[in-house]
PDB file of C-alpha atoms in Angstrom:
ATOM      1  CA  MET A 280       5.174   0.824  -8.683  1.00 51.00           C
ATOM      2  CA  ALA A 281       5.788  -2.824  -9.205  1.00 50.00           C
ATOM      3  CA  ASN A 282       4.619  -6.399  -9.178  1.00 51.00           C
ATOM      4  CA  LYS A 283       1.483  -6.222 -11.353  1.00 48.00           C
ATOM      5  CA  PRO A 284      -2.231  -8.116 -10.310  1.00 47.00           C
ATOM      6  CA  ALA A 285      11.989  27.336  -5.736  1.00 40.00           C
ATOM      7  CA  SER A 286      10.253  28.782  -2.942  1.00 39.00           C
ATOM      8  CA  GLY A 287       8.550  32.231  -2.927  1.00 40.00           C
ATOM      9  CA  THR A 288       6.783  34.432  -0.413  1.00 38.00           C
ATOM     10  CA  GLY A 289       3.641  32.883   0.949  1.00 38.00           C
ATOM     11  CA  LYS A 290       4.201  29.446  -0.545  1.00 36.00           C
ATOM     12  CA  SER A 291       4.302  26.256   1.516  1.00 34.00           C
ATOM     13  CA  TRP A 292       7.452  24.110   1.813  1.00 32.00           C
ATOM     14  CA  LEU A 293       6.056  21.719  -0.785  1.00 32.00           C
ATOM     15  CA  ALA A 294       4.583  24.265  -3.216  1.00 33.00           C
ATOM     16  CA  ALA A 295       7.445  24.204  -5.727  1.00 36.00           C
ATOM     17  CA  SER A 296       7.166  23.546  -9.457  1.00 35.00           C
ATOM     18  CA  PHE A 297       8.975  20.499 -10.812  1.00 34.00           C
ATOM     19  CA  LYS A 298      10.924  19.781 -13.973  1.00 42.00           C
ATOM     20  CA  ALA A 299      12.680  16.628 -15.113  1.00 44.00           C
ATOM     21  CA  GLY A 300      15.712  16.009 -12.932  1.00 45.00           C
ATOM     22  CA  THR A 301      14.589  18.179 -10.016  1.00 49.00           C
ATOM     23  CA  THR A 302      14.555  17.001  -6.407  1.00 54.00           C
ATOM     24  CA  THR A 303      12.036  17.343  -3.602  1.00 56.00           C
ATOM     25  CA  THR A 304      13.165  16.606  -0.054  1.00 51.00           C
ATOM     26  CA  ILE A 305      10.408  15.639   2.370  1.00 48.00           C
ATOM     27  CA  SER A 306      11.752  17.594   5.340  1.00 45.00           C
ATOM     28  CA  PRO A 307       9.209  18.834   7.922  1.00 40.00           C
ATOM     29  CA  LYS A 308      10.321  19.781  11.409  1.00 37.00           C
ATOM     30  CA  HIS A 309      10.576  17.399  14.355  1.00 35.00           C
ATOM     31  CA  ALA A 310      11.073  14.281  12.262  1.00 36.00           C
ATOM     32  CA  PRO A 311      11.364  10.971  14.126  1.00 35.00           C
ATOM     33  CA  SER A 312      14.464   8.816  14.073  1.00 33.00           C
ATOM     34  CA  ALA A 313      15.137   6.652  11.029  1.00 34.00           C
ATOM     35  CA  LEU A 314      14.990   3.333  12.813  1.00 33.00           C
ATOM     36  CA  PRO A 315      12.367   2.032  15.225  1.00 38.00           C
ATOM     37  CA  SER A 316      13.403   0.776  18.608  1.00 38.00           C
ATOM     38  CA  LYS A 317      13.199  -2.941  19.210  1.00 39.00           C
ATOM     39  CA  ALA A 318      10.417  -4.264  21.412  1.00 40.00           C
ATOM     40  CA  ALA A 319      11.591  -6.304  24.368  1.00 40.00           C
ATOM     41  CA  ALA A 320      10.442  -9.888  24.775  1.00 42.00           C
ATOM     42  CA  PRO A 321       8.379 -10.475  27.953  1.00 40.00           C
ATOM     43  CA  ARG A 322       9.977 -12.333  30.851  1.00 38.00           C
ATOM     44  CA  ALA A 323       8.579 -15.719  31.829  1.00 41.00           C
ATOM     45  CA  LEU A 324       6.547 -15.645  35.064  1.00 35.00           C
ATOM     46  CA  PRO A 325       6.773 -18.282  37.802  1.00 39.00           C
ATOM     47  CA  SER A 326       4.109 -20.955  37.745  1.00 40.00           C
ATOM     48  CA  ALA A 327       3.449 -21.335  41.493  1.00 38.00           C
ATOM     49  CA  THR A 328       0.144 -23.177  41.856  1.00 36.00           C
ATOM     50  CA  SER A 329       1.186 -26.839  41.980  1.00 39.00           C
ATOM     51  CA  ALA A 330       4.441 -26.169  43.816  1.00 39.00           C
ATOM     52  CA  ALA A 331       2.683 -24.139  46.502  1.00 34.00           C
ATOM     53  CA  MET A 332       0.107 -26.862  47.073  1.00 36.00           C
ATOM     54  CA  GLN A 333       2.934 -29.331  47.778  1.00 40.00           C
ATOM     55  CA  GLY A 334       4.788 -26.893  50.019  1.00 42.00           C
ATOM     56  CA  ALA A 335       7.679 -26.579  47.580  1.00 43.00           C
ATOM     57  CA  ALA A 336       9.240 -23.415  46.282  1.00 41.00           C
ATOM     58  CA  PRO A 337       7.594 -22.340  43.024  1.00 39.00           C
ATOM     59  CA  ALA A 338       9.605 -23.259  39.935  1.00 42.00           C
ATOM     60  CA  LEU A 339      10.392 -20.813  37.193  1.00 38.00           C
ATOM     61  CA  THR A 340       9.219 -21.778  33.719  1.00 40.00           C
ATOM     62  CA  ARG A 341      11.217 -20.780  30.636  1.00 45.00           C
ATOM     63  CA  SER A 342       9.277 -19.491  27.653  1.00 46.00           C
ATOM     64  CA  ALA A 343      10.216 -20.455  24.099  1.00 52.00           C
ATOM     65  CA  PRO A 344      12.243 -17.844  22.171  1.00 53.00           C
ATOM     66  CA  LEU A 345      10.084 -15.355  20.340  1.00 51.00           C
ATOM     67  CA  ARG A 346      10.132 -15.296  16.543  1.00 58.00           C
ATOM     68  CA  PRO A 347      11.089 -11.915  14.968  1.00 53.00           C
ATOM     69  CA  GLN A 348       7.510 -11.007  14.093  1.00 51.00           C
ATOM     70  CA  GLU A 349       6.395 -11.783  17.679  1.00 51.00           C
ATOM     71  CA  LYS A 350       9.134  -9.633  19.206  1.00 51.00           C
ATOM     72  CA  LEU A 351       8.005  -6.591  17.249  1.00 52.00           C
ATOM     73  CA  PHE A 352       4.638  -6.430  18.983  1.00 47.00           C
ATOM     74  CA  ALA A 353       5.398  -8.134  22.297  1.00 46.00           C
ATOM     75  CA  LYS A 354       5.157  -4.951  24.379  1.00 43.00           C
ATOM     76  CA  GLY A 355       1.865  -3.683  23.043  1.00 41.00           C
ATOM     77  CA  ALA A 356       0.176  -6.846  21.857  1.00 44.00           C
ATOM     78  CA  SER A 357      -2.719  -6.392  24.296  1.00 41.00           C
ATOM     79  CA  MET A 358      -3.022  -2.644  23.678  1.00 46.00           C
ATOM     80  CA  PRO A 359      -3.261  -1.981  19.921  1.00 49.00           C
ATOM     81  CA  THR A 360      -3.349   1.627  18.831  1.00 56.00           C
ATOM     82  CA  GLY A 361      -5.938   3.109  16.480  1.00 54.00           C
ATOM     83  CA  VAL A 362      -9.148   1.628  15.151  1.00 52.00           C
ATOM     84  CA  GLY A 363     -10.083   0.017  11.857  1.00 65.00           C
ATOM     85  CA  LEU A 364      -7.360   0.338   9.245  1.00 78.00           C
ATOM     86  CA  GLU A 365      -5.512   2.693  11.619  1.00 78.00           C
ATOM     87  CA  SER A 366      -5.101  -0.148  14.118  1.00 79.00           C
ATOM     88  CA  SER A 367      -1.596  -1.473  14.705  1.00 86.00           C
ATOM     89  CA  ARG A 368      -3.144  -4.959  14.849  1.00 92.00           C
ATOM     90  CA  VAL A 369      -3.907  -4.784  11.120  1.00 93.00           C
ATOM     91  CA  ARG A 370      -0.254  -4.149  10.305  1.00 95.00           C
ATOM     92  CA  GLU A 371       0.804  -6.757  12.858  1.00 95.00           C
ATOM     93  CA  ARG A 372      -1.164  -9.449  11.033  1.00 96.00           C
ATOM     94  CA  MET A 373       0.386  -8.373   7.713  1.00 97.00           C
ATOM     95  CA  VAL A 374       3.871  -8.610   9.206  1.00 97.00           C
ATOM     96  CA  GLN A 375       3.133 -12.057  10.631  1.00 97.00           C
ATOM     97  CA  ARG A 376       2.054 -13.291   7.205  1.00 97.00           C
ATOM     98  CA  ILE A 377       5.236 -11.891   5.647  1.00 98.00           C
ATOM     99  CA  ALA A 378       7.377 -13.632   8.249  1.00 97.00           C
ATOM    100  CA  ALA A 379       5.489 -16.888   7.721  1.00 97.00           C
ATOM    101  CA  GLN A 380       6.504 -16.728   4.055  1.00 96.00           C
ATOM    102  CA  GLY A 381      10.176 -16.678   5.048  1.00 96.00           C
ATOM    103  CA  THR A 382      11.205 -13.011   5.323  1.00 97.00           C
ATOM    104  CA  GLU A 383      12.245 -12.583   8.948  1.00 94.00           C
ATOM    105  CA  HIS A 384      14.779  -9.730   8.948  1.00 96.00           C
ATOM    106  CA  PRO A 385      13.893  -7.798  12.151  1.00 96.00           C
ATOM    107  CA  ALA A 386      14.582  -4.306  10.749  1.00 97.00           C
ATOM    108  CA  VAL A 387      12.513  -4.999   7.637  1.00 98.00           C
ATOM    109  CA  LEU A 388       9.583  -6.398   9.616  1.00 97.00           C
ATOM    110  CA  ALA A 389       9.717  -3.417  11.989  1.00 97.00           C
ATOM    111  CA  ALA A 390       9.659  -0.984   9.059  1.00 97.00           C
ATOM    112  CA  MET A 391       6.760  -2.821   7.400  1.00 97.00           C
ATOM    113  CA  GLY A 392       4.859  -2.636  10.685  1.00 97.00           C
ATOM    114  CA  ARG A 393       5.319   1.104  10.993  1.00 96.00           C
ATOM    115  CA  VAL A 394       4.170   2.279   7.548  1.00 97.00           C
ATOM    116  CA  GLU A 395       0.408   2.475   6.981  1.00 96.00           C
ATOM    117  CA  ARG A 396      -0.091   0.990   3.527  1.00 97.00           C
ATOM    118  CA  HIS A 397      -3.747   2.043   3.249  1.00 96.00           C
ATOM    119  CA  LYS A 398      -2.632   5.691   3.055  1.00 96.00           C
ATOM    120  CA  PHE A 399      -0.888   4.947  -0.250  1.00 97.00           C
ATOM    121  CA  VAL A 400      -3.766   3.315  -2.149  1.00 96.00           C
ATOM    122  CA  ASP A 401      -6.920   4.748  -3.670  1.00 94.00           C
ATOM    123  CA  THR A 402      -9.950   5.118  -1.409  1.00 93.00           C
ATOM    124  CA  ALA A 403     -11.895   2.448  -3.272  1.00 95.00           C
ATOM    125  CA  LEU A 404      -9.149  -0.102  -2.535  1.00 96.00           C
ATOM    126  CA  VAL A 405      -8.315   0.613   1.117  1.00 94.00           C
ATOM    127  CA  ASN A 406     -10.038  -2.552   2.324  1.00 94.00           C
ATOM    128  CA  GLN A 407      -7.459  -4.549   0.340  1.00 96.00           C
ATOM    129  CA  ALA A 408      -4.479  -2.486   1.535  1.00 96.00           C
ATOM    130  CA  TYR A 409      -3.141  -5.123   3.942  1.00 96.00           C
ATOM    131  CA  GLU A 410      -3.743  -8.130   1.767  1.00 96.00           C
ATOM    132  CA  ASP A 411      -0.694  -9.617   0.075  1.00 97.00           C
ATOM    133  CA  THR A 412      -1.623  -8.342  -3.346  1.00 96.00           C
ATOM    134  CA  SER A 413      -0.500  -5.659  -5.773  1.00 96.00           C
ATOM    135  CA  LEU A 414      -3.000  -2.856  -6.417  1.00 97.00           C
ATOM    136  CA  PRO A 415      -3.384  -0.303  -9.220  1.00 96.00           C
ATOM    137  CA  ILE A 416      -2.229   3.227  -8.429  1.00 97.00           C
ATOM    138  CA  GLY A 417      -3.005   4.854 -11.774  1.00 96.00           C
ATOM    139  CA  LEU A 418      -1.174   5.480 -15.046  1.00 96.00           C
ATOM    140  CA  GLY A 419      -0.824   1.754 -15.630  1.00 94.00           C
ATOM    141  CA  GLN A 420       1.326   1.248 -12.520  1.00 96.00           C
ATOM    142  CA  THR A 421       0.867  -0.758  -9.321  1.00 96.00           C
ATOM    143  CA  ILE A 422       1.920  -0.836  -5.675  1.00 97.00           C
ATOM    144  CA  SER A 423       3.904  -3.999  -4.989  1.00 96.00           C
ATOM    145  CA  LYS A 424       2.762  -6.826  -2.775  1.00 97.00           C
ATOM    146  CA  PRO A 425       3.896  -6.304   0.842  1.00 98.00           C
ATOM    147  CA  SER A 426       5.732  -9.640   0.731  1.00 98.00           C
ATOM    148  CA  VAL A 427       7.686  -8.553  -2.368  1.00 98.00           C
ATOM    149  CA  VAL A 428       8.654  -5.208  -0.804  1.00 98.00           C
ATOM    150  CA  ALA A 429       9.842  -7.015   2.322  1.00 98.00           C
ATOM    151  CA  ARG A 430      11.735  -9.646   0.315  1.00 98.00           C
ATOM    152  CA  MET A 431      13.644  -7.068  -1.748  1.00 98.00           C
ATOM    153  CA  LEU A 432      14.526  -4.953   1.288  1.00 98.00           C
ATOM    154  CA  ALA A 433      15.706  -8.053   3.155  1.00 98.00           C
ATOM    155  CA  LEU A 434      17.984  -8.846   0.211  1.00 98.00           C
ATOM    156  CA  LEU A 435      19.466  -5.341   0.396  1.00 98.00           C
ATOM    157  CA  LEU A 436      20.173  -5.891   4.100  1.00 97.00           C
ATOM    158  CA  GLU A 437      21.292  -9.510   3.809  1.00 95.00           C
ATOM    159  CA  ARG A 438      25.009  -8.802   4.239  1.00 88.00           C
ATOM    160  CA  THR A 439      24.857  -5.742   6.484  1.00 86.00           C
ATOM    161  CA  ASP A 440      23.120  -4.282   9.510  1.00 81.00           C
ATOM    162  CA  ALA A 441      20.533  -1.536   9.266  1.00 83.00           C
ATOM    163  CA  PRO A 442      20.643   1.283   8.611  1.00 94.00           C
ATOM    164  CA  LEU A 443      21.966   1.271   5.079  1.00 97.00           C
ATOM    165  CA  GLY A 444      23.702   4.410   3.812  1.00 97.00           C
ATOM    166  CA  ARG A 445      22.351   6.189   0.739  1.00 98.00           C
ATOM    167  CA  VAL A 446      19.842   4.175  -1.289  1.00 98.00           C
ATOM    168  CA  LEU A 447      18.588   4.887  -4.814  1.00 98.00           C
ATOM    169  CA  GLU A 448      15.077   3.701  -5.658  1.00 98.00           C
ATOM    170  CA  ILE A 449      14.026   3.556  -9.310  1.00 98.00           C
ATOM    171  CA  GLY A 450      10.242   3.899  -9.600  1.00 98.00           C
ATOM    172  CA  THR A 451       8.710   5.853  -6.711  1.00 98.00           C
ATOM    173  CA  GLY A 452       5.149   4.976  -7.665  1.00 98.00           C
ATOM    174  CA  CYS A 453       2.824   6.012  -4.855  1.00 98.00           C
ATOM    175  CA  GLY A 454       5.720   6.354  -2.384  1.00 98.00           C
ATOM    176  CA  TYR A 455       5.016   3.314  -0.200  1.00 98.00           C
ATOM    177  CA  GLN A 456       8.313   1.497  -0.721  1.00 98.00           C
ATOM    178  CA  ALA A 457      10.252   4.762  -0.242  1.00 98.00           C
ATOM    179  CA  ALA A 458       8.481   5.202   3.097  1.00 98.00           C
ATOM    180  CA  VAL A 459       9.480   1.707   4.223  1.00 98.00           C
ATOM    181  CA  LEU A 460      13.031   2.225   2.941  1.00 98.00           C
ATOM    182  CA  SER A 461      13.330   5.411   4.987  1.00 98.00           C
ATOM    183  CA  HIS A 462      13.222   3.286   8.161  1.00 98.00           C
ATOM    184  CA  VAL A 463      16.168   1.100   7.118  1.00 98.00           C
ATOM    185  CA  ALA A 464      18.376   3.638   5.276  1.00 98.00           C
ATOM    186  CA  ARG A 465      19.960   6.948   6.230  1.00 97.00           C
ATOM    187  CA  GLU A 466      19.028   8.614   2.930  1.00 98.00           C
ATOM    188  CA  VAL A 467      16.560   7.542   0.226  1.00 98.00           C
ATOM    189  CA  TYR A 468      16.709   9.051  -3.274  1.00 98.00           C
ATOM    190  CA  SER A 469      13.581   7.922  -5.116  1.00 98.00           C
ATOM    191  CA  MET A 470      13.119   8.619  -8.843  1.00 98.00           C
ATOM    192  CA  GLU A 471       9.865   8.580 -10.807  1.00 98.00           C
ATOM    193  CA  ARG A 472       9.481   9.212 -14.564  1.00 98.00           C
ATOM    194  CA  LEU A 473       5.708   9.859 -14.496  1.00 98.00           C
ATOM    195  CA  LYS A 474       4.832  13.351 -13.265  1.00 98.00           C
ATOM    196  CA  GLY A 475       1.392  12.269 -12.060  1.00 98.00           C
ATOM    197  CA  LEU A 476       2.859   9.594  -9.799  1.00 98.00           C
ATOM    198  CA  HIS A 477       5.684  11.857  -8.633  1.00 98.00           C
ATOM    199  CA  ASP A 478       3.043  14.348  -7.461  1.00 98.00           C
ATOM    200  CA  LYS A 479       0.960  11.591  -5.868  1.00 98.00           C
ATOM    201  CA  ALA A 480       3.940  10.278  -3.900  1.00 98.00           C
ATOM    202  CA  ARG A 481       4.753  13.817  -2.791  1.00 97.00           C
ATOM    203  CA  ALA A 482       1.219  14.207  -1.430  1.00 97.00           C
ATOM    204  CA  ASN A 483       1.224  10.764   0.217  1.00 97.00           C
ATOM    205  CA  LEU A 484       4.541  11.353   1.975  1.00 97.00           C
ATOM    206  CA  ARG A 485       3.826  14.917   3.070  1.00 95.00           C
ATOM    207  CA  GLY A 486       2.522  14.032   6.526  1.00 90.00           C
ATOM    208  CA  LEU A 487       4.912  11.194   7.387  1.00 93.00           C
ATOM    209  CA  GLN A 488       7.748  13.391   8.657  1.00 89.00           C
ATOM    210  CA  ARG A 489      10.534  11.456   6.917  1.00 95.00           C
ATOM    211  CA  PRO A 490      13.237  14.067   6.226  1.00 96.00           C
ATOM    212  CA  ASN A 491      15.579  11.468   4.725  1.00 98.00           C
ATOM    213  CA  ILE A 492      13.369  10.906   1.641  1.00 98.00           C
ATOM    214  CA  HIS A 493      14.344  12.864  -1.476  1.00 98.00           C
ATOM    215  CA  LEU A 494      11.877  12.648  -4.370  1.00 98.00           C
ATOM    216  CA  LEU A 495      13.238  12.967  -7.894  1.00 98.00           C
ATOM    217  CA  PHE A 496      11.365  13.510 -11.146  1.00 98.00           C
ATOM    218  CA  GLY A 497      13.395  12.224 -14.067  1.00 98.00           C
ATOM    219  CA  ASP A 498      14.492   9.332 -16.245  1.00 98.00           C
ATOM    220  CA  GLY A 499      15.262   6.304 -14.103  1.00 97.00           C
ATOM    221  CA  PHE A 500      17.627   4.926 -16.744  1.00 96.00           C
ATOM    222  CA  GLU A 501      20.008   7.776 -15.879  1.00 97.00           C
ATOM    223  CA  GLY A 502      19.891   7.192 -12.139  1.00 98.00           C
ATOM    224  CA  TYR A 503      20.938  10.136  -9.971  1.00 98.00           C
ATOM    225  CA  PRO A 504      24.738  10.496  -9.876  1.00 97.00           C
ATOM    226  CA  ALA A 505      24.576  13.578  -7.635  1.00 97.00           C
ATOM    227  CA  GLY A 506      23.430  11.420  -4.717  1.00 97.00           C
ATOM    228  CA  GLY A 507      25.878   8.582  -5.289  1.00 97.00           C
ATOM    229  CA  PRO A 508      27.718   6.433  -4.815  1.00 98.00           C
ATOM    230  CA  TYR A 509      24.941   4.355  -3.285  1.00 98.00           C
ATOM    231  CA  ALA A 510      25.154   1.604  -0.720  1.00 98.00           C
ATOM    232  CA  ALA A 511      22.132   0.025  -2.396  1.00 98.00           C
ATOM    233  CA  ILE A 512      19.974   0.433  -5.494  1.00 98.00           C
ATOM    234  CA  ILE A 513      16.494  -1.047  -5.832  1.00 98.00           C
ATOM    235  CA  SER A 514      14.228  -0.980  -8.867  1.00 98.00           C
ATOM    236  CA  ALA A 515      10.456  -1.338  -9.011  1.00 96.00           C
ATOM    237  CA  ALA A 516      10.448  -2.014 -12.752  1.00 95.00           C
ATOM    238  CA  GLY A 517      12.179  -4.607 -14.883  1.00 93.00           C
ATOM    239  CA  GLY A 518      13.990  -4.491 -18.197  1.00 92.00           C
ATOM    240  CA  GLU A 519      16.037  -6.783 -20.375  1.00 92.00           C
ATOM    241  CA  ALA A 520      19.246  -5.647 -18.678  1.00 93.00           C
ATOM    242  CA  VAL A 521      20.364  -3.468 -15.792  1.00 96.00           C
ATOM    243  CA  PRO A 522      21.457  -0.031 -17.076  1.00 97.00           C
ATOM    244  CA  GLN A 523      25.206   0.551 -16.844  1.00 97.00           C
ATOM    245  CA  THR A 524      24.500   3.908 -15.179  1.00 98.00           C
ATOM    246  CA  TRP A 525      23.135   2.076 -12.138  1.00 98.00           C
ATOM    247  CA  ILE A 526      26.241  -0.086 -11.884  1.00 98.00           C
ATOM    248  CA  ASP A 527      28.440   3.011 -12.176  1.00 98.00           C
ATOM    249  CA  GLN A 528      26.539   4.725  -9.333  1.00 98.00           C
ATOM    250  CA  LEU A 529      26.671   1.691  -7.031  1.00 98.00           C
ATOM    251  CA  ALA A 530      29.443   1.927  -4.426  1.00 98.00           C
ATOM    252  CA  VAL A 531      32.056  -0.792  -4.130  1.00 97.00           C
ATOM    253  CA  GLY A 532      30.618  -3.134  -1.521  1.00 97.00           C
ATOM    254  CA  GLY A 533      27.095  -2.102  -2.491  1.00 97.00           C
ATOM    255  CA  ARG A 534      24.208  -4.276  -3.647  1.00 98.00           C
ATOM    256  CA  LEU A 535      21.606  -3.834  -6.371  1.00 98.00           C
ATOM    257  CA  VAL A 536      18.261  -5.675  -6.401  1.00 98.00           C
ATOM    258  CA  ALA A 537      16.042  -5.434  -9.470  1.00 98.00           C
ATOM    259  CA  PRO A 538      13.722  -7.544 -11.606  1.00 97.00           C
ATOM    260  CA  THR A 539      15.223  -8.464 -14.951  1.00 96.00           C
ATOM    261  CA  GLN A 540      14.247 -10.503 -17.983  1.00 92.00           C
ATOM    262  CA  THR A 541      16.053 -13.839 -18.142  1.00 88.00           C
ATOM    263  CA  ALA A 542      16.975 -15.930 -21.189  1.00 86.00           C
ATOM    264  CA  SER A 543      13.639 -17.769 -20.898  1.00 87.00           C
ATOM    265  CA  GLY A 544      11.770 -14.476 -21.332  1.00 86.00           C
ATOM    266  CA  GLN A 545      10.341 -14.362 -17.817  1.00 92.00           C
ATOM    267  CA  GLN A 546      11.237 -11.889 -15.091  1.00 95.00           C
ATOM    268  CA  SER A 547      13.299 -12.918 -12.086  1.00 97.00           C
ATOM    269  CA  LEU A 548      14.870 -11.052  -9.195  1.00 97.00           C
ATOM    270  CA  LEU A 549      18.498 -10.184  -9.903  1.00 97.00           C
ATOM    271  CA  VAL A 550      21.016  -9.439  -7.148  1.00 98.00           C
ATOM    272  CA  ILE A 551      24.298  -7.743  -8.104  1.00 98.00           C
ATOM    273  CA  ASP A 552      27.103  -7.235  -5.599  1.00 98.00           C
ATOM    274  CA  LYS A 553      29.816  -4.776  -6.636  1.00 98.00           C
ATOM    275  CA  THR A 554      33.241  -5.791  -5.369  1.00 97.00           C
ATOM    276  CA  ALA A 555      36.731  -4.380  -5.827  1.00 97.00           C
ATOM    277  CA  THR A 556      37.403  -7.075  -8.424  1.00 97.00           C
ATOM    278  CA  GLY A 557      34.113  -7.019 -10.340  1.00 97.00           C
ATOM    279  CA  LEU A 558      30.430  -7.909 -10.164  1.00 98.00           C
ATOM    280  CA  LEU A 559      28.784 -10.942  -8.582  1.00 98.00           C
ATOM    281  CA  GLN A 560      25.339 -11.737  -9.985  1.00 97.00           C
ATOM    282  CA  HIS A 561      22.638 -14.061  -8.659  1.00 97.00           C
ATOM    283  CA  ILE A 562      19.313 -14.874 -10.319  1.00 96.00           C
ATOM    284  CA  LEU A 563      16.591 -15.663  -7.783  1.00 97.00           C
ATOM    285  CA  GLU A 564      12.854 -16.410  -7.888  1.00 96.00           C
ATOM    286  CA  PRO A 565      10.470 -15.424 -10.724  1.00 95.00           C
ATOM    287  CA  VAL A 566       8.576 -12.145 -10.267  1.00 95.00           C
ATOM    288  CA  LEU A 567       6.222  -9.968 -12.286  1.00 93.00           C
ATOM    289  CA  PHE A 568       6.907  -6.240 -12.423  1.00 95.00           C
ATOM    290  CA  VAL A 569       5.867  -3.432 -14.724  1.00 93.00           C
ATOM    291  CA  PRO A 570       8.343  -2.820 -17.579  1.00 93.00           C
ATOM    292  CA  LEU A 571      11.265  -0.445 -17.182  1.00 95.00           C
ATOM    293  CA  ARG A 572      10.903   2.499 -19.585  1.00 95.00           C
ATOM    294  CA  SER A 573      13.111   5.451 -20.435  1.00 95.00           C
ATOM    295  CA  GLY A 574      12.200   9.139 -20.646  1.00 96.00           C
ATOM    296  CA  VAL A 575       9.654  11.141 -18.656  1.00 97.00           C
ATOM    297  CA  ALA A 576       5.933  11.636 -19.135  1.00 97.00           C
TER     298      ALA A 576
END
């Protein structure tokens, strides 16, 4: 949602009514592990032709080290799964473009490669799902560019190894970023203020089997203290300042990444590290996100 362009008999596990401040946990049975396994780099093979012709023992050649995005798909590069937009090759190319732009965190790239972005956009826009562009998702909101999602997650993981602990996401949108987050965090609490988008994310995430995603319908300004303190907080909307409630719910040693309006009036990425002695703030590159608003609708 960023970077513009009570159960009863007979009801399903997701057929509950929602009010502001309520939580939905996406928790089907037989859920996969939170982190993907790393693909092994192929061993170099001996080049024997010229050595054999001269009667010498074949020499072993040493291949160049694989870049992170190459390691992810090294095992199955010749055997992609699925066809069309379901093909792993489509996501592989997206991941390679992200890495070429400078985001090379292995856990982030692996997570981006596992989540099918086209399942989170409207049918009319699926052909653009793997382009590095934001797309409308309704109600005046957008799904962020893949490169921006990857950049912000890499910032969260910059000083620590995956998986993160509990993460609070402000602005669920269509649920795509929450899905990616679920592969690099133990628990994801994702809050959305717009009921229509909260319901859309719930539908989009239903079949992904990610039991560590907890969907919240409520005012993002208030955060979700019941799930805190959080190892990380990430926002998909930007305001003039970061709400104090977010800082209060961030654990000591935790990191917050959010767009914020700078003195020049433009939005930039803000990184806040909470230490035992105070806050460390860093303003990074300019970005363009939807505005942060209070209340529910």
